[in-house]
JSON list of C-alpha atoms in Angstrom, two decimals:
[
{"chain": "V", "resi": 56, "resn": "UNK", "atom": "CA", "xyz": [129.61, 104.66, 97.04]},
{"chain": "V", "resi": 57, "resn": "UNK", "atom": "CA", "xyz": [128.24, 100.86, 97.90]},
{"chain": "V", "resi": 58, "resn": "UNK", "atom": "CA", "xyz": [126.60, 99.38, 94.77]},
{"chain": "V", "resi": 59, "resn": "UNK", "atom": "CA", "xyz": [124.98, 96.00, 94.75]},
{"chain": "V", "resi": 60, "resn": "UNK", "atom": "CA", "xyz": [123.53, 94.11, 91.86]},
{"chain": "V", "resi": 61, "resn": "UNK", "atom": "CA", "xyz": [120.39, 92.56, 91.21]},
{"chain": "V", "resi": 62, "resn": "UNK", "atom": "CA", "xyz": [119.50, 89.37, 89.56]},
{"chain": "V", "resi": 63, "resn": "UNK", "atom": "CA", "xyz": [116.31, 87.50, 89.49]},
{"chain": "V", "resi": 64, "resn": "UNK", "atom": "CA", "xyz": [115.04, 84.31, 88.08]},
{"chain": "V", "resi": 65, "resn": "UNK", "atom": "CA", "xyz": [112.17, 86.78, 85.97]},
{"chain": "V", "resi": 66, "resn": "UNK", "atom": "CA", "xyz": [111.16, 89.97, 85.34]},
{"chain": "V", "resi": 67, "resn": "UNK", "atom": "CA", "xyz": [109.03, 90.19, 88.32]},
{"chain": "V", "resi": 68, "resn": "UNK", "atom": "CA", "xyz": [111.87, 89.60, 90.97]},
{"chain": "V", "resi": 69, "resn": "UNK", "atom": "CA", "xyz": [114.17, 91.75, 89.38]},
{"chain": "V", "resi": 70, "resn": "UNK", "atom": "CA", "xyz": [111.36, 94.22, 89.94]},
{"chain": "V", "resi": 71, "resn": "UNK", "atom": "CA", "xyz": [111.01, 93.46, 93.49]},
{"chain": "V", "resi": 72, "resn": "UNK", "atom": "CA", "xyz": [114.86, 93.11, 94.12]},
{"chain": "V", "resi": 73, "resn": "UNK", "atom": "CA", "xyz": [115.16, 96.74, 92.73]},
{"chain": "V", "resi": 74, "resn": "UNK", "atom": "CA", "xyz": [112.76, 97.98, 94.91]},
{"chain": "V", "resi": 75, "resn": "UNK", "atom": "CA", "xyz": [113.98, 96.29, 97.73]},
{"chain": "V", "resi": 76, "resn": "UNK", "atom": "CA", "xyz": [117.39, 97.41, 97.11]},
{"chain": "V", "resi": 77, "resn": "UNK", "atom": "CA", "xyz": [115.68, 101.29, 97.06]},
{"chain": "V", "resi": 78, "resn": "UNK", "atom": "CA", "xyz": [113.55, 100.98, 100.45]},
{"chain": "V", "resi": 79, "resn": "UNK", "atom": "CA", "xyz": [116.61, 98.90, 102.07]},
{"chain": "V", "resi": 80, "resn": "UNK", "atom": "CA", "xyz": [119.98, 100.64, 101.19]},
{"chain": "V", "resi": 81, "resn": "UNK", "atom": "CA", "xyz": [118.59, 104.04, 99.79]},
{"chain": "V", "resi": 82, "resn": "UNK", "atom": "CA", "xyz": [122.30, 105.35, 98.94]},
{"chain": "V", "resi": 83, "resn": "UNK", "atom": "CA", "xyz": [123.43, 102.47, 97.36]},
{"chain": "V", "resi": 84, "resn": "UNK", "atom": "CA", "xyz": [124.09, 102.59, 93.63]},
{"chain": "V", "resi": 85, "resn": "UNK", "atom": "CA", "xyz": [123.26, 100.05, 91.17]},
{"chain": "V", "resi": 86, "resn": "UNK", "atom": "CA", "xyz": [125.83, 100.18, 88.76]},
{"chain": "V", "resi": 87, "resn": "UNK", "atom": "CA", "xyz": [123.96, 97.36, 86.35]},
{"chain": "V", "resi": 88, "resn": "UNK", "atom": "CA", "xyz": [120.78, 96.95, 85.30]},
{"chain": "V", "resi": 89, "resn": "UNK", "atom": "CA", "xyz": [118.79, 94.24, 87.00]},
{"chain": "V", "resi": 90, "resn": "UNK", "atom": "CA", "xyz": [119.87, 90.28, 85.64]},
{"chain": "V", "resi": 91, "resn": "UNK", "atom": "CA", "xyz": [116.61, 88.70, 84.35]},
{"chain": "V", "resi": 92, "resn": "UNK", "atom": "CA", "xyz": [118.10, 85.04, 84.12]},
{"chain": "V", "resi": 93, "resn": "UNK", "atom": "CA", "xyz": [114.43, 83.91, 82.41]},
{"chain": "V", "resi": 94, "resn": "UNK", "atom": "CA", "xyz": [113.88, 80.57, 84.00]},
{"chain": "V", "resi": 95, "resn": "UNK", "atom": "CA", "xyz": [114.88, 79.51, 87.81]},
{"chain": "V", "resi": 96, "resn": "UNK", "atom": "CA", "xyz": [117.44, 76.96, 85.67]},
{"chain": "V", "resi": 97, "resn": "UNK", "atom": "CA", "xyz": [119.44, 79.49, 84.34]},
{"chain": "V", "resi": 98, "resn": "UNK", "atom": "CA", "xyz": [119.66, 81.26, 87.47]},
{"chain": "V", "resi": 99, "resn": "UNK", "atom": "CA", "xyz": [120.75, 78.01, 89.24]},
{"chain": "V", "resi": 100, "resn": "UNK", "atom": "CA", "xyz": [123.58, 76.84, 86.69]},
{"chain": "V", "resi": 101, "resn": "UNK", "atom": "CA", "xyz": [124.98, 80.30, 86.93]},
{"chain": "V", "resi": 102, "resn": "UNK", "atom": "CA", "xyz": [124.41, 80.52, 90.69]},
{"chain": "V", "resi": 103, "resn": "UNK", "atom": "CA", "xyz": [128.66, 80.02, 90.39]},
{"chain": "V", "resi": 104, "resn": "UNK", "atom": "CA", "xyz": [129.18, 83.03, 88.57]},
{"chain": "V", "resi": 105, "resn": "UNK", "atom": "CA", "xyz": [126.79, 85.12, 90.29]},
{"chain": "V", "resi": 106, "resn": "UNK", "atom": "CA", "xyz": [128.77, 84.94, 93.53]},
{"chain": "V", "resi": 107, "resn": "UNK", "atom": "CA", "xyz": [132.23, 85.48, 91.74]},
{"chain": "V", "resi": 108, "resn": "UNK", "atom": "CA", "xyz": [130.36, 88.55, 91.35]},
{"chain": "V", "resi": 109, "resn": "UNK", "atom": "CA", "xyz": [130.26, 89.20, 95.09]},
{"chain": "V", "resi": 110, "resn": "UNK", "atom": "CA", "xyz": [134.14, 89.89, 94.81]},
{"chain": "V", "resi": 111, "resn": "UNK", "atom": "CA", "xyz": [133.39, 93.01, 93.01]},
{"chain": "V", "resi": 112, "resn": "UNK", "atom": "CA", "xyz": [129.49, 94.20, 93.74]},
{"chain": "V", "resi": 113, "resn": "UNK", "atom": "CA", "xyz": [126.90, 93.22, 96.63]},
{"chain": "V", "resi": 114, "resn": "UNK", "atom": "CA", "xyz": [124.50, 90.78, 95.07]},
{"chain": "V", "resi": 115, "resn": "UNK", "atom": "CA", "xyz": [121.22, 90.02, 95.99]},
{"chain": "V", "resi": 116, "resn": "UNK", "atom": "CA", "xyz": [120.12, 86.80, 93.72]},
{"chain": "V", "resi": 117, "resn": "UNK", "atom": "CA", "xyz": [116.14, 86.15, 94.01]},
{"chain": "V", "resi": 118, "resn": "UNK", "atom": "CA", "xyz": [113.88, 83.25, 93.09]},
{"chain": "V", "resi": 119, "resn": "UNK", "atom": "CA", "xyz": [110.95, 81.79, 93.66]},
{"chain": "V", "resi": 120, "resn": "UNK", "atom": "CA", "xyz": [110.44, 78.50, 95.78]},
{"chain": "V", "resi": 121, "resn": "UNK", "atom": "CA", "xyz": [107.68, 77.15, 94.13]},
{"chain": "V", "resi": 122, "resn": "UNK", "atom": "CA", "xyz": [106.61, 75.23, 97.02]},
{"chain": "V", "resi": 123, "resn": "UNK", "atom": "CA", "xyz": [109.88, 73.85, 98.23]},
{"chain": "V", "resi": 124, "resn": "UNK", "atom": "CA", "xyz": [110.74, 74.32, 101.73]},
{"chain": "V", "resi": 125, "resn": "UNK", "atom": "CA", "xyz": [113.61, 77.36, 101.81]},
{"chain": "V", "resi": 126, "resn": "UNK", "atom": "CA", "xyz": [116.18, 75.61, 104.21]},
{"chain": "V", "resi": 127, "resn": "UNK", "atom": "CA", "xyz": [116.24, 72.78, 101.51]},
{"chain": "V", "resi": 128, "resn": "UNK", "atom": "CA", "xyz": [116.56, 75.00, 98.77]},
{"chain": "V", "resi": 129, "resn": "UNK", "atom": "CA", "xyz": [119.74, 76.99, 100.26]},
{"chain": "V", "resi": 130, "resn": "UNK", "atom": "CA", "xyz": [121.17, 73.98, 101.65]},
{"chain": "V", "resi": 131, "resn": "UNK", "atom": "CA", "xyz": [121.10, 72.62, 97.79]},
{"chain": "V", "resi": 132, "resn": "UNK", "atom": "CA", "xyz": [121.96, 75.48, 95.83]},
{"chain": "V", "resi": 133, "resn": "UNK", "atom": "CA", "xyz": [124.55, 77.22, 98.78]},
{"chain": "V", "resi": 134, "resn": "UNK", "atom": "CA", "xyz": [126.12, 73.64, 100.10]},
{"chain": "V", "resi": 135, "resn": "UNK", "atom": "CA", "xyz": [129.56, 75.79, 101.10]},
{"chain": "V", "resi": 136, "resn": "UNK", "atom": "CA", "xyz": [127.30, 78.91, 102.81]},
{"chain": "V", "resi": 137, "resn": "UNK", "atom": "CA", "xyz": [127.39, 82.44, 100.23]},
{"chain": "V", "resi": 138, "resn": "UNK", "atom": "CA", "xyz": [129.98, 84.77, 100.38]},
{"chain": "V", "resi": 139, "resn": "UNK", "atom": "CA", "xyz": [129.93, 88.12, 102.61]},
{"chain": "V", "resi": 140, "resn": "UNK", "atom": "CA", "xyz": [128.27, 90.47, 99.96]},
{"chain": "V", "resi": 141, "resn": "UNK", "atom": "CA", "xyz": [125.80, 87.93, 98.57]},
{"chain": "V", "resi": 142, "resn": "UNK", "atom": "CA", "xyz": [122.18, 87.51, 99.48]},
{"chain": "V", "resi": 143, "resn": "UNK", "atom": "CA", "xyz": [120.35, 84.78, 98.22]},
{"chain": "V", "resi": 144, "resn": "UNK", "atom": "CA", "xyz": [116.57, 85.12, 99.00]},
{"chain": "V", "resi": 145, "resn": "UNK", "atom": "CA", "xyz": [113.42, 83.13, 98.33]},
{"chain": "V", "resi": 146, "resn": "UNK", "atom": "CA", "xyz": [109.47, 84.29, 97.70]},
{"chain": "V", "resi": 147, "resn": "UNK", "atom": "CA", "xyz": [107.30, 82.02, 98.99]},
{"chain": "V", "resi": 148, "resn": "UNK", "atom": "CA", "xyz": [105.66, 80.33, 96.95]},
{"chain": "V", "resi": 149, "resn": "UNK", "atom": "CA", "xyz": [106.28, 82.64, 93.96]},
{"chain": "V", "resi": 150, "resn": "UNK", "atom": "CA", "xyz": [107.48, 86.32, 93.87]},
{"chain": "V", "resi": 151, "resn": "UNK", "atom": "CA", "xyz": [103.86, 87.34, 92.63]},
{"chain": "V", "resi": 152, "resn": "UNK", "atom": "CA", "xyz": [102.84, 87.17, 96.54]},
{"chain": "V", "resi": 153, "resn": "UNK", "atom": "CA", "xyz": [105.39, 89.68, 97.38]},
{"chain": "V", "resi": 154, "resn": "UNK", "atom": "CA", "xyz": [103.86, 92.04, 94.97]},
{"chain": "V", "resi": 155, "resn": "UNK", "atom": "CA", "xyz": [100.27, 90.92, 96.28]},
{"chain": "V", "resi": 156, "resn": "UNK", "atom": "CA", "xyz": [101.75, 91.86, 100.36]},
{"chain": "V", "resi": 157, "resn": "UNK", "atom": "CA", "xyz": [101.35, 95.22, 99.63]},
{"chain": "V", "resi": 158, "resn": "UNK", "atom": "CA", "xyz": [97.69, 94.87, 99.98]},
{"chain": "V", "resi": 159, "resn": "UNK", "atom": "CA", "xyz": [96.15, 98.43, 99.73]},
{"chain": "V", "resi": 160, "resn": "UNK", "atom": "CA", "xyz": [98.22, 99.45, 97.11]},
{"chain": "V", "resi": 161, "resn": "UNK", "atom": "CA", "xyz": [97.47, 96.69, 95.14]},
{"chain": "V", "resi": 162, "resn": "UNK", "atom": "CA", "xyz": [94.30, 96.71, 95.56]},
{"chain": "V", "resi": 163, "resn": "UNK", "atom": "CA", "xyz": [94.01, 101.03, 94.25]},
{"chain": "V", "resi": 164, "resn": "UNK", "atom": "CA", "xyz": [96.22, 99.75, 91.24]},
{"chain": "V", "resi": 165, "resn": "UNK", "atom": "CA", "xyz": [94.24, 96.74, 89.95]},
{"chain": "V", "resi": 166, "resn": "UNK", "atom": "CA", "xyz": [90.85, 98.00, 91.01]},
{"chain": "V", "resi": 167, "resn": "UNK", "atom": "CA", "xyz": [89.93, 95.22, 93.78]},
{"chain": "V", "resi": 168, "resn": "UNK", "atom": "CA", "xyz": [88.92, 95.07, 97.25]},
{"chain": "V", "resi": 169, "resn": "UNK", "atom": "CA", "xyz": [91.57, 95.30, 99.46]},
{"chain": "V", "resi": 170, "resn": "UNK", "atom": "CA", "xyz": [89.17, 92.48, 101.42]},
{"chain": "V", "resi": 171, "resn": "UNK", "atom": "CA", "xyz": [89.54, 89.96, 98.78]},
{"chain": "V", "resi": 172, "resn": "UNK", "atom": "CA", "xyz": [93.07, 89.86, 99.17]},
{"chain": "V", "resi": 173, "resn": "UNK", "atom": "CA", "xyz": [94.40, 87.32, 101.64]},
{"chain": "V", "resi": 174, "resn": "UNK", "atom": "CA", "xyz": [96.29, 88.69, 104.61]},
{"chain": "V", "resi": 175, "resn": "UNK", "atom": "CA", "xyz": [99.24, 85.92, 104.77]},
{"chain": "V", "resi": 176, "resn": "UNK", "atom": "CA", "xyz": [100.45, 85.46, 101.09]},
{"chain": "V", "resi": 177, "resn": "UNK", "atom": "CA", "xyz": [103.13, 83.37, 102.21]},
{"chain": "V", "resi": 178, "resn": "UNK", "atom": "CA", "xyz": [100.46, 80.67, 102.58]},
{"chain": "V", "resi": 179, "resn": "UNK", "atom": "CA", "xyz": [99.08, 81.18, 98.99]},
{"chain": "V", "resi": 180, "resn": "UNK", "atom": "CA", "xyz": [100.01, 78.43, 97.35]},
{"chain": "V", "resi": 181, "resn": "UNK", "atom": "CA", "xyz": [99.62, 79.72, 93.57]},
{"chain": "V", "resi": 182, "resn": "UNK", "atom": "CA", "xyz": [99.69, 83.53, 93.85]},
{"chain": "V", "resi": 183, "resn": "UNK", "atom": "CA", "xyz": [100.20, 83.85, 89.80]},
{"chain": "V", "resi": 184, "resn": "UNK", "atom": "CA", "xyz": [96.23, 81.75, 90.02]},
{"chain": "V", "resi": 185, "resn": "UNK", "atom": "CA", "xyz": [95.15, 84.39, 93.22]},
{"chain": "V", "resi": 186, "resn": "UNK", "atom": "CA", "xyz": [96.32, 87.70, 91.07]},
{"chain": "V", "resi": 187, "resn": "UNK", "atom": "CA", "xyz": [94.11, 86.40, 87.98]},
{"chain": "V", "resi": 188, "resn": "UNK", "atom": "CA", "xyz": [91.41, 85.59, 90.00]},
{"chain": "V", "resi": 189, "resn": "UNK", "atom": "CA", "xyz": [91.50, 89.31, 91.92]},
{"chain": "V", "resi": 190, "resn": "UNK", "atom": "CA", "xyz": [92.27, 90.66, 88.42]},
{"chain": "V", "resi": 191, "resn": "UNK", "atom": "CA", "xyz": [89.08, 89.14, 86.71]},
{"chain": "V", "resi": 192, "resn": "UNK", "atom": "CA", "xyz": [86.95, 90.87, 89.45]},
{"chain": "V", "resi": 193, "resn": "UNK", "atom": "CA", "xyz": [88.97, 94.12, 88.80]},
{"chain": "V", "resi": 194, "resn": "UNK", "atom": "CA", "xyz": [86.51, 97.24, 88.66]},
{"chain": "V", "resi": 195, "resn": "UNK", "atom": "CA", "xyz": [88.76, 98.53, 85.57]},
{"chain": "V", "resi": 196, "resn": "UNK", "atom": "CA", "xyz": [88.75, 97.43, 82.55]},
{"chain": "V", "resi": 197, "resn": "UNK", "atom": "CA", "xyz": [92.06, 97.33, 80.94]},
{"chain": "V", "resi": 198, "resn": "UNK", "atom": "CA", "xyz": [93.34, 94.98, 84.42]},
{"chain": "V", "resi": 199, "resn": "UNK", "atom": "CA", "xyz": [89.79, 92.79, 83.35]},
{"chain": "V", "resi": 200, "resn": "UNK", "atom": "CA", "xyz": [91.07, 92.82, 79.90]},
{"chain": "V", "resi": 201, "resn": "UNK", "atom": "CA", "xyz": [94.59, 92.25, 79.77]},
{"chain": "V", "resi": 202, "resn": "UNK", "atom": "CA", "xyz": [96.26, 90.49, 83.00]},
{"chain": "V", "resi": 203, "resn": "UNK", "atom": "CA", "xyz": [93.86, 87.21, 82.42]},
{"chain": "V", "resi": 204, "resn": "UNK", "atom": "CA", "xyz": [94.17, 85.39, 79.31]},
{"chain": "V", "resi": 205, "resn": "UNK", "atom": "CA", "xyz": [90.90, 86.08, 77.15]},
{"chain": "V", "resi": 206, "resn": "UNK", "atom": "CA", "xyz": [90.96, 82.86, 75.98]},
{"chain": "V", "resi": 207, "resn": "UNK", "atom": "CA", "xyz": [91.38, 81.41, 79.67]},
{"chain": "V", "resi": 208, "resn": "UNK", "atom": "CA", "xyz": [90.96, 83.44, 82.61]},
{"chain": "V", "resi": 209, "resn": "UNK", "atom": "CA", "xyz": [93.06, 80.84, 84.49]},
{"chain": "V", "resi": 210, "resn": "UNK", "atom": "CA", "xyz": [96.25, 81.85, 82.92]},
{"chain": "V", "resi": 211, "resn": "UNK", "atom": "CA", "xyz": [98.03, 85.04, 82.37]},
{"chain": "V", "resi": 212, "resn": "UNK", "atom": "CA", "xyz": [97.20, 87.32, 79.56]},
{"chain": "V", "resi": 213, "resn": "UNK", "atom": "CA", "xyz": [99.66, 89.41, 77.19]},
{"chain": "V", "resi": 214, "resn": "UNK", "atom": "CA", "xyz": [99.28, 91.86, 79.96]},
{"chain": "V", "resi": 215, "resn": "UNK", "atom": "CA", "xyz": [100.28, 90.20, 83.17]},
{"chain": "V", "resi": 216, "resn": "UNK", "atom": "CA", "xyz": [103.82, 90.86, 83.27]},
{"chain": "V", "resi": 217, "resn": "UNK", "atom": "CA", "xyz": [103.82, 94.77, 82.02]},
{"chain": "V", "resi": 218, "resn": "UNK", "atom": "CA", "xyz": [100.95, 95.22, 84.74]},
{"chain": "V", "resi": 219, "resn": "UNK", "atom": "CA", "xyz": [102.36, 93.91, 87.78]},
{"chain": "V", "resi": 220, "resn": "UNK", "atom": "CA", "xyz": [106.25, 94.81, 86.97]},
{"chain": "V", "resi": 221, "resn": "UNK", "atom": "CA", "xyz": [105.22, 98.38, 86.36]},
{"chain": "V", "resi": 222, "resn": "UNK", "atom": "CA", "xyz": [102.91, 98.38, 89.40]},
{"chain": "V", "resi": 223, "resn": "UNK", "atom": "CA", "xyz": [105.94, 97.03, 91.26]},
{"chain": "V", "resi": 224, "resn": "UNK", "atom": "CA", "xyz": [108.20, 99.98, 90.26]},
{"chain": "V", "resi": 225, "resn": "UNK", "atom": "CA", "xyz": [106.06, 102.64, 90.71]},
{"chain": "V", "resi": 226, "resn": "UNK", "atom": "CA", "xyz": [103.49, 101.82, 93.65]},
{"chain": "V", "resi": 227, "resn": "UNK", "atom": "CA", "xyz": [104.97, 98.88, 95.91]},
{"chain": "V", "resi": 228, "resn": "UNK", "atom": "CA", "xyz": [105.76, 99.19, 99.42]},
{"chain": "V", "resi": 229, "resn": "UNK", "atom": "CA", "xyz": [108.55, 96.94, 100.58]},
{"chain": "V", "resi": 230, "resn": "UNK", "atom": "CA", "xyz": [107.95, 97.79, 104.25]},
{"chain": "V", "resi": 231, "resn": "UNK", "atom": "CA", "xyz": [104.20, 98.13, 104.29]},
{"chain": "V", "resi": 232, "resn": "UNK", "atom": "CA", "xyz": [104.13, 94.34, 101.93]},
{"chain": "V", "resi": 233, "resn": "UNK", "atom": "CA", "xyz": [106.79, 92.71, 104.56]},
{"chain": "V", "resi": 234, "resn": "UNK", "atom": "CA", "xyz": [104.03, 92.72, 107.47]},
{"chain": "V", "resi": 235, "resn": "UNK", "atom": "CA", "xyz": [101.71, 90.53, 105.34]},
{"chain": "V", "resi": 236, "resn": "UNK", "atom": "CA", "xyz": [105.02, 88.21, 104.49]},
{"chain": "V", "resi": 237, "resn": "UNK", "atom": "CA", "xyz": [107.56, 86.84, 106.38]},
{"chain": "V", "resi": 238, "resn": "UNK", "atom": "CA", "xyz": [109.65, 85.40, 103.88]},
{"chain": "V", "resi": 239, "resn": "UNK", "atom": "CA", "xyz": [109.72, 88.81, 102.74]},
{"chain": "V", "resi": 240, "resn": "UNK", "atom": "CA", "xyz": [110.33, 90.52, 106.43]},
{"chain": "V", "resi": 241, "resn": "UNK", "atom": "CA", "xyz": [113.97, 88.03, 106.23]},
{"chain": "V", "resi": 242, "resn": "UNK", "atom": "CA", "xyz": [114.67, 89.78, 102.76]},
{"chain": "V", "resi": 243, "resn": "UNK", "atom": "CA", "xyz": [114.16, 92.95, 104.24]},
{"chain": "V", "resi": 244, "resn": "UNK", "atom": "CA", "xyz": [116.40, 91.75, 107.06]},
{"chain": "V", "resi": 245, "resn": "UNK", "atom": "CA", "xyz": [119.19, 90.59, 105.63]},
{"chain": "V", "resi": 246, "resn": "UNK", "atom": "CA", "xyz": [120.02, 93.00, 102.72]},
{"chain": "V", "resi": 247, "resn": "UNK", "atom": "CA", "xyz": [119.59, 95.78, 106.26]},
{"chain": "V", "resi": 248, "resn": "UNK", "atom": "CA", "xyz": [122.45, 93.94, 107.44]},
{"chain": "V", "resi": 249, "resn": "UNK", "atom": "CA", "xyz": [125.00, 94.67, 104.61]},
{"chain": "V", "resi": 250, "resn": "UNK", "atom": "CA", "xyz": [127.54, 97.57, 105.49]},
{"chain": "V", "resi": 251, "resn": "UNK", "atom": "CA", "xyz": [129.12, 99.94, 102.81]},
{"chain": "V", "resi": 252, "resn": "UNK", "atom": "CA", "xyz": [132.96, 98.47, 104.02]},
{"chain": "V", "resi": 253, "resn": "UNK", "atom": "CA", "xyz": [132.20, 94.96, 103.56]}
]
């Protein structure tokens, strides 16, 4: 059987890559739990490694682009191109707008209008800032409560990450969220293109 791994610069991509990986190449195994590299640094200085990798596994790698352009960001952190079996995608701006694409599920799961949420979150430019704002208008509580910071709504709460990773895994839509991104739509794309043989 194919098997690909996935590593991701947080806990939230390695969500998304998993789920990716499921909607994308449904037969393929995962042999290791998801990489959480905890910081877009790490993830870079071991970008080396990660495609030795490729020799053994398919890889996707994910990160965030934080408002860098994507053809810069490959060009500087893939100067010699990838190998075959690694993918190297970026969310733009932040992997938190992937999660945010799949805009009626999101909006059942964190209690919002689906109205409220903007229909290109590609162009969000802080979509951690957009989830906390939908999240502090939540009609349930325990979203109200715990994804925002008490202490200051503008930042995330001890309940951010637990709440949108386990929405992630259990609710979100890779197909359905790809309409309402395209950097997403290329992710889709390109892990469609791997083949078992390669």
């Amino acid at each position: 059987m194919a098997s690909i791994v996935v590593i991701g610069e947080d806990e939230l991509c390695c969500a998304l890559g998993t789920r990716l990986v499921q909607h994308c190449l449904p037969n393929w195994e995962m042999p290791l739990a998801p990489i959480d590299t905890k910081g877009v640094t790490k993830l870079h200085a071991s970008l080396g490694r990660y495609q030795d990798l490729a020799r053994v596994h398919h890889v996707l790698c994910m990160a965030d682009t934080d408002g860098h352009c994507v053809i810069d960001l490959l060009g500087r952190w893939l100067p010699n191109g990838a190998p075959d079996r690694f993918v190297l995608r970026f969310a733009v701006n932040e992997a938190d707008a992937w999660a945010l694409a799949d805009r009626a599920t999101f909006a059942e799961s964190f209690g919002v209008a689906q109205a409220t949420i903007p229909r290109d979150v590609d162009a969000i430019a802080d979509a951690k800032r957009e989830v906390l704002r939908l999240a502090a208008r939540s009609s349930k509580r325990l979203i109200r409560d715990e994804v925002p910071s008490p202490r200051d709504p503008s930042k995330p709460g001890s309940g951010y990450n637990a709440h949108l990773c386990g929405f992630v895994r259990n609710h979100w839509r890779a197909g359905v969220a790809a309409e309402s991104s395209q950097s997403l739509t290329r992710a889709v794309a390109a892990l469609k293109r791997f083949q078992p043989s390669d």
